[in-house]
Amino acid sequence: MSIIDYGVGNIASIANMLKKAGYDSELTGDPERIAAAEKIILPGVGAFDRAAIKLRETGLGQLVVERTLAGAQILGVCLGMQLLLDGSEEGVEPGLGIIPGRVRRFPREVNGVSLRVPHMGWNTIHRVGHRDAFPNVSDGDRFYFVHSYYADPLDEGDRMATTGHGVQFASMVRRGSVIGAQFHPEKSHKLGLKLLSDFAAA
């Protein structure tokens, strides 16, 4: 299992949590190692454009697309999930286009009430589809979020879980062997451990 190291994201904490769960992983930016992996985690924090440029310049973004077409299991985390879509209102760079849709900014207010942005802290997920995946992640589980933008898939069938923060947004997505989680499993304690364990064991 490869965790892509492209200079964006707190990847060591994900590797440490996987190790705690009893699973081996490697932090790597080596295309050959990633090309050989059957499970790939795409992490990310920060600005969409900066991460998209890094993936393009290193060729790792195209490699993720190729591994997806080959049937590898992909998990995008936080910004890594957003990068799976076509693009973001945050910038101008294209995403990987694996899951059709756009990344949108949370509104500043809803029904005349100011909305706190970024969405930061613990919040509940509601499973809405793909219940065969992540059997130990349940409807009503709470995970830790830090983000100002959210994924808006074109196909409702790509939504795996939703969360409310002014709007109901996709907190998990899935298309084929590709899954995205908007929250931070590495900051979500036991529930984050369950999610990463489910991905590693599938």
Coordinates of C-alpha atoms in Angstrom, one line a residue:
M1 CA 0.0 0.0 0.0
S2 CA 1.5 3.3 -1.1
I3 CA 0.8 6.7 0.5
I4 CA 1.7 9.3 -2.2
D5 CA 4.3 11.8 -1.0
Y6 CA 4.2 14.8 -3.3
G7 CA 5.0 17.5 -0.7
V8 CA 1.4 18.2 0.3
G9 CA -0.2 16.8 3.4
N10 CA 0.6 15.3 6.8
I11 CA 1.3 11.8 5.4
A12 CA 3.3 10.4 8.3
S13 CA 0.3 10.5 10.6
I14 CA -1.7 8.3 8.1
A15 CA 1.2 5.8 8.0
N16 CA 1.4 5.8 11.7
M17 CA -2.3 5.1 12.1
L18 CA -2.1 2.2 9.6
K19 CA 0.9 0.8 11.5
K20 CA -1.2 1.0 14.7
A21 CA -3.9 -1.0 13.0
G22 CA -1.4 -3.6 11.9
Y23 CA -1.0 -2.7 8.2
D24 CA 2.2 -1.9 6.4
S25 CA 2.4 1.1 4.1
E26 CA 5.1 3.2 2.4
L27 CA 5.4 6.9 1.9
T28 CA 6.7 7.3 -1.6
G29 CA 6.9 9.6 -4.6
D30 CA 8.5 6.9 -6.7
P31 CA 6.3 6.2 -9.8
E32 CA 7.5 2.6 -10.0
R33 CA 6.5 1.9 -6.4
I34 CA 3.1 3.5 -6.9
A35 CA 2.5 1.8 -10.2
A36 CA 3.1 -1.6 -8.4
A37 CA 0.7 -0.8 -5.5
E38 CA -2.8 -2.3 -5.4
K39 CA -3.9 0.2 -2.8
I40 CA -3.0 3.9 -3.0
I41 CA -3.8 6.7 -0.6
L42 CA -3.8 10.3 -2.0
P43 CA -3.5 12.7 1.0
G44 CA -3.5 16.5 0.9
V45 CA -4.0 19.7 2.8
G46 CA -3.8 23.3 1.7
A47 CA -4.7 25.0 -1.7
F48 CA -6.2 23.0 -4.5
D49 CA -4.1 24.6 -7.3
R50 CA -0.8 24.0 -5.5
A51 CA -1.6 20.4 -5.1
A52 CA -2.9 19.9 -8.6
I53 CA 0.3 21.5 -10.0
K54 CA 2.5 19.2 -7.9
L55 CA 0.6 16.2 -9.2
R56 CA 0.9 17.3 -12.8
E57 CA 4.6 18.3 -12.6
T58 CA 5.6 15.0 -11.0
G59 CA 3.4 12.9 -13.2
L60 CA 1.8 11.3 -10.2
G61 CA -1.6 12.6 -11.0
Q62 CA -1.6 10.8 -14.4
L63 CA -0.3 7.7 -12.6
V64 CA -3.3 7.8 -10.2
V65 CA -5.6 7.9 -13.1
E66 CA -3.8 5.0 -14.8
R67 CA -3.9 2.9 -11.6
T68 CA -7.6 3.7 -11.3
L69 CA -8.2 2.4 -14.8
A70 CA -6.3 -0.7 -13.9
G71 CA -8.6 -1.4 -11.0
A72 CA -6.3 -0.3 -8.1
Q73 CA -8.1 0.8 -4.9
I74 CA -7.6 4.5 -4.3
L75 CA -8.5 6.5 -1.2
G76 CA -8.4 10.3 -1.4
V77 CA -8.2 12.1 2.0
C78 CA -9.3 15.7 2.6
L79 CA -7.8 17.7 -0.3
G80 CA -6.9 14.4 -1.8
M81 CA -10.6 13.6 -2.1
Q82 CA -11.3 17.0 -3.8
L83 CA -8.5 16.4 -6.3
L84 CA -10.4 13.4 -7.6
L85 CA -13.0 15.7 -9.1
D86 CA -12.9 17.9 -12.2
G87 CA -11.9 21.2 -10.6
S88 CA -12.5 23.7 -7.8
E89 CA -13.9 27.1 -7.2
E90 CA -10.8 27.8 -5.2
G91 CA -8.6 27.9 -8.3
V92 CA -8.2 27.4 -12.0
E93 CA -6.2 24.1 -12.2
P94 CA -8.0 21.0 -13.4
G95 CA -8.4 18.1 -11.0
L96 CA -7.9 14.4 -11.9
G97 CA -11.4 14.1 -13.3
I98 CA -11.9 10.6 -11.9
I99 CA -15.2 11.5 -10.2
P100 CA -17.3 14.0 -12.3
G101 CA -18.1 17.2 -10.3
R102 CA -16.8 20.4 -8.9
V103 CA -15.4 21.5 -5.5
R104 CA -17.4 24.4 -4.1
R105 CA -16.9 27.0 -1.3
F106 CA -19.2 26.9 1.6
P107 CA -21.6 29.9 1.5
R108 CA -20.9 32.8 3.9
E109 CA -24.4 32.6 5.2
V110 CA -27.5 30.4 4.9
N111 CA -31.0 31.8 5.4
G112 CA -29.5 35.1 6.7
V113 CA -27.4 33.3 9.3
S114 CA -23.6 33.5 9.1
L115 CA -21.9 30.3 8.5
R116 CA -18.5 29.6 10.1
V117 CA -15.9 28.9 7.5
P118 CA -13.7 26.9 7.6
H119 CA -15.9 24.0 8.7
M120 CA -13.7 22.8 11.6
G121 CA -14.2 20.2 14.3
W122 CA -16.2 17.0 14.8
N123 CA -19.3 16.3 12.7
T124 CA -21.6 13.5 11.9
I125 CA -21.6 11.5 8.7
H126 CA -24.8 9.9 7.2
R127 CA -24.3 6.9 5.0
V128 CA -26.4 7.3 1.8
G129 CA -24.9 4.7 -0.5
H130 CA -22.3 2.1 -1.2
R131 CA -23.0 0.4 2.2
D132 CA -20.9 -2.6 1.1
A133 CA -17.7 -0.6 1.6
F134 CA -16.3 0.3 5.0
P135 CA -18.5 -2.0 7.0
N136 CA -17.1 -0.7 10.3
V137 CA -18.0 3.0 9.5
S138 CA -21.6 3.5 10.5
D139 CA -24.4 6.0 10.0
G140 CA -24.0 8.7 12.7
D141 CA -20.3 8.2 13.3
R142 CA -18.4 11.4 14.0
F143 CA -15.2 12.5 12.3
Y144 CA -12.8 15.5 12.4
F145 CA -13.1 18.0 9.6
V146 CA -11.0 21.1 8.5
H147 CA -12.0 22.5 5.2
S148 CA -13.5 25.6 3.5
Y149 CA -14.5 23.8 0.3
Y150 CA -16.6 20.7 -0.3
A151 CA -17.0 18.1 -3.1
D152 CA -20.2 18.3 -5.2
P153 CA -20.3 15.2 -7.4
L154 CA -22.5 15.5 -10.5
D155 CA -23.9 12.0 -10.0
E156 CA -25.8 11.5 -6.8
G157 CA -24.9 7.8 -7.0
D158 CA -21.3 8.8 -6.3
R159 CA -22.2 10.1 -2.8
M160 CA -21.3 7.6 -0.1
A161 CA -22.0 9.7 2.9
T162 CA -23.2 13.3 3.6
T163 CA -22.6 15.8 6.4
G164 CA -24.4 19.0 7.2
H165 CA -22.7 22.4 7.6
G166 CA -25.1 25.0 6.2
V167 CA -25.5 22.7 3.2
Q168 CA -25.6 18.9 3.0
F169 CA -22.3 18.1 1.3
A170 CA -20.6 14.8 0.3
S171 CA -18.3 13.8 3.1
M172 CA -17.5 10.5 1.4
V173 CA -17.6 9.6 -2.3
R174 CA -17.2 6.4 -4.3
R175 CA -16.9 5.5 -7.9
G176 CA -15.8 2.0 -8.6
S177 CA -12.6 1.3 -6.8
V178 CA -12.0 5.0 -5.9
I179 CA -13.2 6.4 -2.6
G180 CA -12.8 9.8 -1.1
A181 CA -13.1 11.0 2.5
Q182 CA -13.3 14.8 3.2
F183 CA -12.6 14.4 6.9
H184 CA -9.2 13.5 8.5
P185 CA -9.1 9.9 9.5
E186 CA -5.7 10.4 11.1
K187 CA -7.3 13.0 13.5
S188 CA -10.5 11.0 14.1
H189 CA -9.1 8.6 16.7
K190 CA -10.8 5.2 16.9
L191 CA -13.2 5.8 14.1
G192 CA -10.4 7.0 11.8
L193 CA -8.6 3.8 12.7
K194 CA -11.6 1.8 11.7
L195 CA -11.9 3.6 8.3
L196 CA -8.2 3.1 7.4
S197 CA -8.4 -0.6 8.6
D198 CA -11.4 -1.2 6.4
F199 CA -9.6 0.3 3.4
A200 CA -6.5 -1.8 4.1
A201 CA -8.4 -5.0 4.6
A202 CA -10.8 -4.8 1.6

